[in-house]
Amino acid sequence: MELVFRKQIKRRWKAAAIYTTMAFVFAVAAYTFLGMKHDPLLVNLAERLLPASLEHPLGTDHLGRDVLTRLLLGTKLTVGYGLLSLLVAVIIGVPFGVISGFKGGLIDRIFMRIADAFLSFPDTIVAIVLSGLLGPGIENLLLAIVVVKWVNYARLVRSTVITERQKDYVTVAKINGVSSFRIMRKHLFPHLIGNVLVLASLDLGKIILLISSLSYIGLGAQPPAPEWGAMLNDARPYFQSNLFLMIYPGLAIGFVVLLSNLFGDYLRDKFDVKKEVES
């Protein structure tokens, strides 16, 4: 009884923390777009490296641009593009996994060979190589992320479908003449939602780290884009004289990654998904 009570308190605490943080993020985003006073791309060398003030709450960077404005608008590039690449990976991977797991046979064998080829190397290494081959740019980076991430969702969905298709309710549906598409849509997809949502929420933090790290080394967003990893790279020469130029985007990255992990833990508890999903 006490253990159940502790689990409920822990789950409610996570939910409260997540919803409060999300409300804060939305409020900040609304303030950014409705009350923004500074142009994040406007260069003003007369105001370079200013300390925090009422006019510039987080100071200015080496080109005189308002750090707070660039940090807030960087959400669009870092988090927005992370969500976009994640959505595309899910849209590609889920149908492949459903078809491979439900049909089996030659289709499943071909898919498994493709998946094994993609999973032979770490995601980060493959993304770096693809980004280097395609050339610097956020579009090429997103394409590289989609290429390395869709396989994870396809394999997860495939394993779930293989487990579910062997159960009696699927067999009864086939005997009653229900079409394969209807079986997949009505009976299999509800079992996939929890697994996919948990993996996606946990994956978002990894993708944001990947976007930021590759932008930091010059393979992602290019100047003057206010992306958090690119902001870290711009602030690197001023590490000793103006440390906060690197601290602010670093804290933003860490905050969003922590939020995505908390949300993933909450969804895992809510849907009662096994921890193997994280692997």
Short mmCIF file of C-alpha atoms in Angstrom, two decimals:
data_model
loop_
_atom_site.label_atom_id
_atom_site.label_comp_id
_atom_site.label_asym_id
_atom_site.label_seq_id
_atom_site.Cartn_x
_atom_site.Cartn_y
_atom_site.Cartn_z
CA MET A 1 0.00 0.00 0.00
CA GLU A 2 2.79 2.38 0.92
CA LEU A 3 4.67 1.51 -2.28
CA VAL A 4 1.61 2.26 -4.41
CA PHE A 5 1.16 5.57 -2.58
CA ARG A 6 4.78 6.53 -3.24
CA LYS A 7 4.42 5.70 -6.92
CA GLN A 8 1.30 7.83 -7.18
CA ILE A 9 3.03 10.76 -5.46
CA LYS A 10 6.04 10.40 -7.76
CA ARG A 11 3.84 10.26 -10.85
CA ARG A 12 1.82 13.27 -9.79
CA TRP A 13 4.98 15.22 -8.96
CA LYS A 14 6.37 14.52 -12.42
CA ALA A 15 3.11 15.52 -14.06
CA ALA A 16 2.92 18.76 -12.04
CA ALA A 17 6.54 19.63 -12.85
CA ILE A 18 6.03 18.91 -16.54
CA TYR A 19 2.80 20.88 -16.91
CA THR A 20 4.19 23.83 -14.94
CA THR A 21 7.34 23.89 -17.05
CA MET A 22 5.40 23.58 -20.29
CA ALA A 23 3.15 26.48 -19.22
CA PHE A 24 6.25 28.54 -18.51
CA VAL A 25 7.75 27.66 -21.91
CA PHE A 26 4.55 28.63 -23.74
CA ALA A 27 4.38 31.89 -21.78
CA VAL A 28 7.96 32.72 -22.70
CA ALA A 29 7.28 31.87 -26.35
CA ALA A 30 4.19 34.10 -26.38
CA TYR A 31 6.17 36.95 -24.82
CA THR A 32 8.93 36.44 -27.39
CA PHE A 33 6.67 36.80 -30.39
CA LEU A 34 4.35 39.46 -28.93
CA GLY A 35 6.70 41.66 -26.93
CA MET A 36 10.11 41.27 -28.62
CA LYS A 37 11.97 44.59 -28.80
CA HIS A 38 15.22 43.60 -30.49
CA ASP A 39 16.11 42.20 -33.89
CA PRO A 40 18.03 38.95 -33.25
CA LEU A 41 20.05 39.39 -36.46
CA LEU A 42 20.78 43.13 -36.23
CA VAL A 43 24.50 43.83 -35.79
CA ASN A 44 25.39 46.83 -33.61
CA LEU A 45 29.10 46.92 -32.82
CA ALA A 46 28.62 49.98 -30.63
CA GLU A 47 26.81 47.74 -28.11
CA ARG A 48 28.98 44.62 -28.30
CA LEU A 49 29.56 42.53 -25.14
CA LEU A 50 27.39 44.69 -22.92
CA PRO A 51 26.58 43.33 -19.43
CA ALA A 52 23.04 42.52 -18.31
CA SER A 53 20.75 45.53 -18.02
CA LEU A 54 17.09 46.49 -18.23
CA GLU A 55 17.48 47.07 -21.97
CA HIS A 56 19.35 43.77 -22.48
CA PRO A 57 18.45 41.38 -19.61
CA LEU A 58 21.16 38.88 -20.62
CA GLY A 59 23.53 41.36 -22.21
CA THR A 60 24.73 41.41 -25.83
CA ASP A 61 27.07 39.18 -27.82
CA HIS A 62 30.26 40.01 -29.74
CA LEU A 63 28.24 41.62 -32.54
CA GLY A 64 25.97 43.65 -30.28
CA ARG A 65 22.93 41.40 -30.67
CA ASP A 66 20.56 40.90 -27.75
CA VAL A 67 21.34 37.52 -26.17
CA LEU A 68 17.89 36.97 -24.65
CA THR A 69 16.12 37.55 -27.98
CA ARG A 70 18.47 35.18 -29.81
CA LEU A 71 18.16 32.60 -27.04
CA LEU A 72 14.37 32.62 -27.13
CA LEU A 73 14.14 32.58 -30.91
CA GLY A 74 16.69 29.77 -30.92
CA THR A 75 13.86 27.59 -29.65
CA LYS A 76 12.46 27.58 -33.18
CA LEU A 77 15.67 26.16 -34.64
CA THR A 78 16.81 23.83 -31.87
CA VAL A 79 13.52 22.52 -30.48
CA GLY A 80 11.33 23.20 -33.52
CA TYR A 81 13.59 21.45 -35.99
CA GLY A 82 14.17 18.67 -33.47
CA LEU A 83 10.43 18.05 -33.30
CA LEU A 84 10.18 18.23 -37.11
CA SER A 85 12.90 15.63 -37.69
CA LEU A 86 11.41 13.43 -34.97
CA LEU A 87 7.95 13.61 -36.57
CA VAL A 88 9.32 12.69 -40.00
CA ALA A 89 11.28 9.76 -38.53
CA VAL A 90 8.12 8.47 -36.81
CA ILE A 91 6.02 8.88 -39.97
CA ILE A 92 8.57 6.86 -41.96
CA GLY A 93 9.46 4.26 -39.35
CA VAL A 94 6.02 3.27 -38.02
CA PRO A 95 4.52 2.11 -41.38
CA PHE A 96 7.70 0.19 -42.21
CA GLY A 97 7.60 -1.55 -38.84
CA VAL A 98 3.89 -2.39 -39.08
CA ILE A 99 4.18 -3.85 -42.58
CA SER A 100 7.36 -5.77 -41.78
CA GLY A 101 6.01 -7.24 -38.54
CA PHE A 102 2.53 -8.05 -39.88
CA LYS A 103 3.47 -9.50 -43.26
CA GLY A 104 6.70 -11.26 -42.29
CA GLY A 105 8.43 -13.42 -44.86
CA LEU A 106 10.62 -11.82 -47.52
CA ILE A 107 9.54 -8.28 -46.63
CA ASP A 108 10.57 -8.77 -43.03
CA ARG A 109 13.93 -10.29 -43.98
CA ILE A 110 14.73 -7.39 -46.32
CA PHE A 111 13.79 -4.85 -43.67
CA MET A 112 15.92 -6.59 -41.03
CA ARG A 113 18.97 -6.49 -43.29
CA ILE A 114 18.42 -2.77 -43.88
CA ALA A 115 17.94 -2.17 -40.16
CA ASP A 116 21.08 -4.14 -39.29
CA ALA A 117 23.08 -2.04 -41.75
CA PHE A 118 21.87 1.20 -40.16
CA LEU A 119 22.40 -0.04 -36.60
CA SER A 120 25.94 -1.27 -37.25
CA PHE A 121 27.28 2.18 -36.34
CA PRO A 122 26.33 4.69 -33.61
CA ASP A 123 23.70 7.26 -34.54
CA THR A 124 26.01 10.19 -33.88
CA ILE A 125 28.79 8.85 -36.11
CA VAL A 126 26.40 8.20 -39.00
CA ALA A 127 24.83 11.65 -38.61
CA ILE A 128 28.24 13.34 -38.64
CA VAL A 129 29.34 11.43 -41.74
CA LEU A 130 26.10 12.15 -43.61
CA SER A 131 26.16 15.82 -42.61
CA GLY A 132 29.77 16.07 -43.77
CA LEU A 133 28.96 14.43 -47.11
CA LEU A 134 25.84 16.53 -47.69
CA GLY A 135 27.49 19.76 -46.60
CA PRO A 136 26.88 22.23 -43.75
CA GLY A 137 23.30 23.42 -43.27
CA ILE A 138 20.34 22.76 -41.01
CA GLU A 139 18.35 21.08 -43.82
CA ASN A 140 21.12 18.54 -44.47
CA LEU A 141 21.49 17.95 -40.73
CA LEU A 142 17.76 17.24 -40.36
CA LEU A 143 17.92 14.81 -43.29
CA ALA A 144 20.83 13.01 -41.64
CA ILE A 145 18.92 12.75 -38.34
CA VAL A 146 15.85 11.32 -40.06
CA VAL A 147 18.01 8.76 -41.86
CA VAL A 148 19.53 7.47 -38.62
CA LYS A 149 16.42 7.67 -36.43
CA TRP A 150 13.60 6.10 -38.45
CA VAL A 151 15.05 2.61 -37.98
CA ASN A 152 14.60 2.77 -34.20
CA TYR A 153 10.86 3.31 -34.55
CA ALA A 154 10.53 0.69 -37.26
CA ARG A 155 12.24 -1.95 -35.11
CA LEU A 156 10.20 -1.05 -32.03
CA VAL A 157 6.93 -1.20 -33.94
CA ARG A 158 7.93 -4.42 -35.69
CA SER A 159 8.64 -6.22 -32.42
CA THR A 160 5.33 -5.03 -30.93
CA VAL A 161 3.35 -6.10 -34.01
CA ILE A 162 4.99 -9.53 -34.05
CA THR A 163 3.98 -10.02 -30.42
CA GLU A 164 0.38 -8.84 -30.97
CA ARG A 165 -0.28 -10.67 -34.23
CA GLN A 166 0.16 -14.02 -32.46
CA LYS A 167 -2.66 -13.30 -30.02
CA ASP A 168 -6.15 -14.72 -30.31
CA TYR A 169 -7.99 -11.51 -31.16
CA VAL A 170 -5.94 -11.07 -34.35
CA THR A 171 -6.55 -14.69 -35.33
CA VAL A 172 -10.31 -14.28 -34.76
CA ALA A 173 -10.32 -11.11 -36.86
CA LYS A 174 -8.61 -12.93 -39.74
CA ILE A 175 -11.07 -15.84 -39.52
CA ASN A 176 -13.96 -13.37 -39.70
CA GLY A 177 -12.58 -11.96 -42.91
CA VAL A 178 -11.39 -8.62 -41.56
CA SER A 179 -8.92 -6.99 -43.95
CA SER A 180 -5.27 -6.64 -43.03
CA PHE A 181 -5.47 -2.85 -43.18
CA ARG A 182 -8.43 -2.80 -40.78
CA ILE A 183 -6.66 -5.16 -38.38
CA MET A 184 -3.59 -2.96 -38.36
CA ARG A 185 -5.57 0.26 -37.97
CA LYS A 186 -8.13 -0.91 -35.40
CA HIS A 187 -6.30 -3.56 -33.41
CA LEU A 188 -2.55 -3.00 -33.72
CA PHE A 189 -2.11 0.77 -33.75
CA PRO A 190 -3.67 1.26 -30.27
CA HIS A 191 -0.97 -1.03 -28.87
CA LEU A 192 1.77 0.95 -30.61
CA ILE A 193 0.85 4.44 -29.44
CA GLY A 194 2.29 4.15 -25.93
CA ASN A 195 5.61 2.64 -27.06
CA VAL A 196 6.09 5.18 -29.85
CA LEU A 197 5.22 8.17 -27.66
CA VAL A 198 7.63 7.10 -24.93
CA LEU A 199 10.48 6.49 -27.36
CA ALA A 200 9.78 9.78 -29.17
CA SER A 201 9.77 11.82 -25.95
CA LEU A 202 13.05 10.24 -24.84
CA ASP A 203 14.50 10.63 -28.33
CA LEU A 204 13.72 14.34 -28.50
CA GLY A 205 16.44 15.15 -25.97
CA LYS A 206 18.96 13.09 -27.94
CA ILE A 207 18.02 14.83 -31.19
CA ILE A 208 18.32 18.28 -29.59
CA LEU A 209 21.77 17.36 -28.31
CA LEU A 210 22.69 16.10 -31.79
CA ILE A 211 21.48 19.28 -33.50
CA SER A 212 23.30 21.47 -31.00
CA SER A 213 26.55 19.50 -31.08
CA LEU A 214 26.73 19.36 -34.87
CA SER A 215 25.85 23.05 -35.13
CA TYR A 216 28.64 23.70 -32.62
CA ILE A 217 31.21 22.11 -34.92
CA GLY A 218 29.82 23.87 -38.00
CA LEU A 219 27.78 21.11 -39.63
CA GLY A 220 24.32 22.34 -38.62
CA ALA A 221 22.80 25.81 -38.46
CA GLN A 222 24.99 28.47 -40.01
CA PRO A 223 25.55 32.07 -38.86
CA PRO A 224 23.70 34.31 -38.21
CA ALA A 225 20.97 31.78 -37.25
CA PRO A 226 20.22 31.98 -33.49
CA GLU A 227 20.56 28.25 -32.85
CA TRP A 228 21.78 27.23 -29.40
CA GLY A 229 24.69 25.10 -30.61
CA ALA A 230 25.78 27.82 -33.04
CA MET A 231 25.52 30.36 -30.20
CA LEU A 232 27.87 28.19 -28.15
CA ASN A 233 30.34 28.17 -31.03
CA ASP A 234 30.10 31.95 -31.47
CA ALA A 235 30.76 32.47 -27.75
CA ARG A 236 33.74 30.10 -27.59
CA PRO A 237 36.44 32.79 -28.25
CA TYR A 238 35.03 34.84 -25.35
CA PHE A 239 35.02 31.98 -22.84
CA GLN A 240 37.40 33.75 -20.42
CA SER A 241 36.23 37.34 -20.84
CA ASN A 242 32.46 36.71 -21.01
CA LEU A 243 31.63 33.24 -19.72
CA PHE A 244 27.86 33.81 -19.62
CA LEU A 245 27.66 33.87 -23.43
CA MET A 246 28.26 30.12 -23.28
CA ILE A 247 26.36 29.45 -20.06
CA TYR A 248 23.00 30.73 -21.33
CA PRO A 249 22.62 28.48 -24.42
CA GLY A 250 24.16 25.58 -22.49
CA LEU A 251 21.53 25.93 -19.77
CA ALA A 252 18.78 26.16 -22.40
CA ILE A 253 19.93 22.92 -24.00
CA GLY A 254 20.19 21.14 -20.66
CA PHE A 255 16.77 22.39 -19.54
CA VAL A 256 14.95 21.16 -22.65
CA VAL A 257 16.74 17.79 -22.59
CA LEU A 258 15.83 17.35 -18.91
CA LEU A 259 12.22 18.26 -19.66
CA SER A 260 11.98 15.72 -22.48
CA ASN A 261 13.43 13.00 -20.25
CA LEU A 262 10.98 13.81 -17.45
CA PHE A 263 8.13 13.74 -19.93
CA GLY A 264 9.36 10.39 -21.25
CA ASP A 265 9.48 8.93 -17.73
CA TYR A 266 5.96 10.22 -17.09
CA LEU A 267 4.61 8.67 -20.29
CA ARG A 268 6.41 5.40 -19.58
CA ASP A 269 4.73 5.18 -16.18
CA LYS A 270 1.38 6.23 -17.60
CA PHE A 271 1.39 3.68 -20.43
CA ASP A 272 3.23 1.05 -18.33
CA VAL A 273 5.91 0.66 -20.99
CA LYS A 274 8.92 -1.51 -20.24
CA LYS A 275 12.25 0.22 -19.83
CA GLU A 276 13.71 -1.58 -22.83
CA VAL A 277 12.13 1.17 -24.94
CA GLU A 278 14.97 3.48 -23.87
CA SER A 279 17.62 1.30 -25.47
#
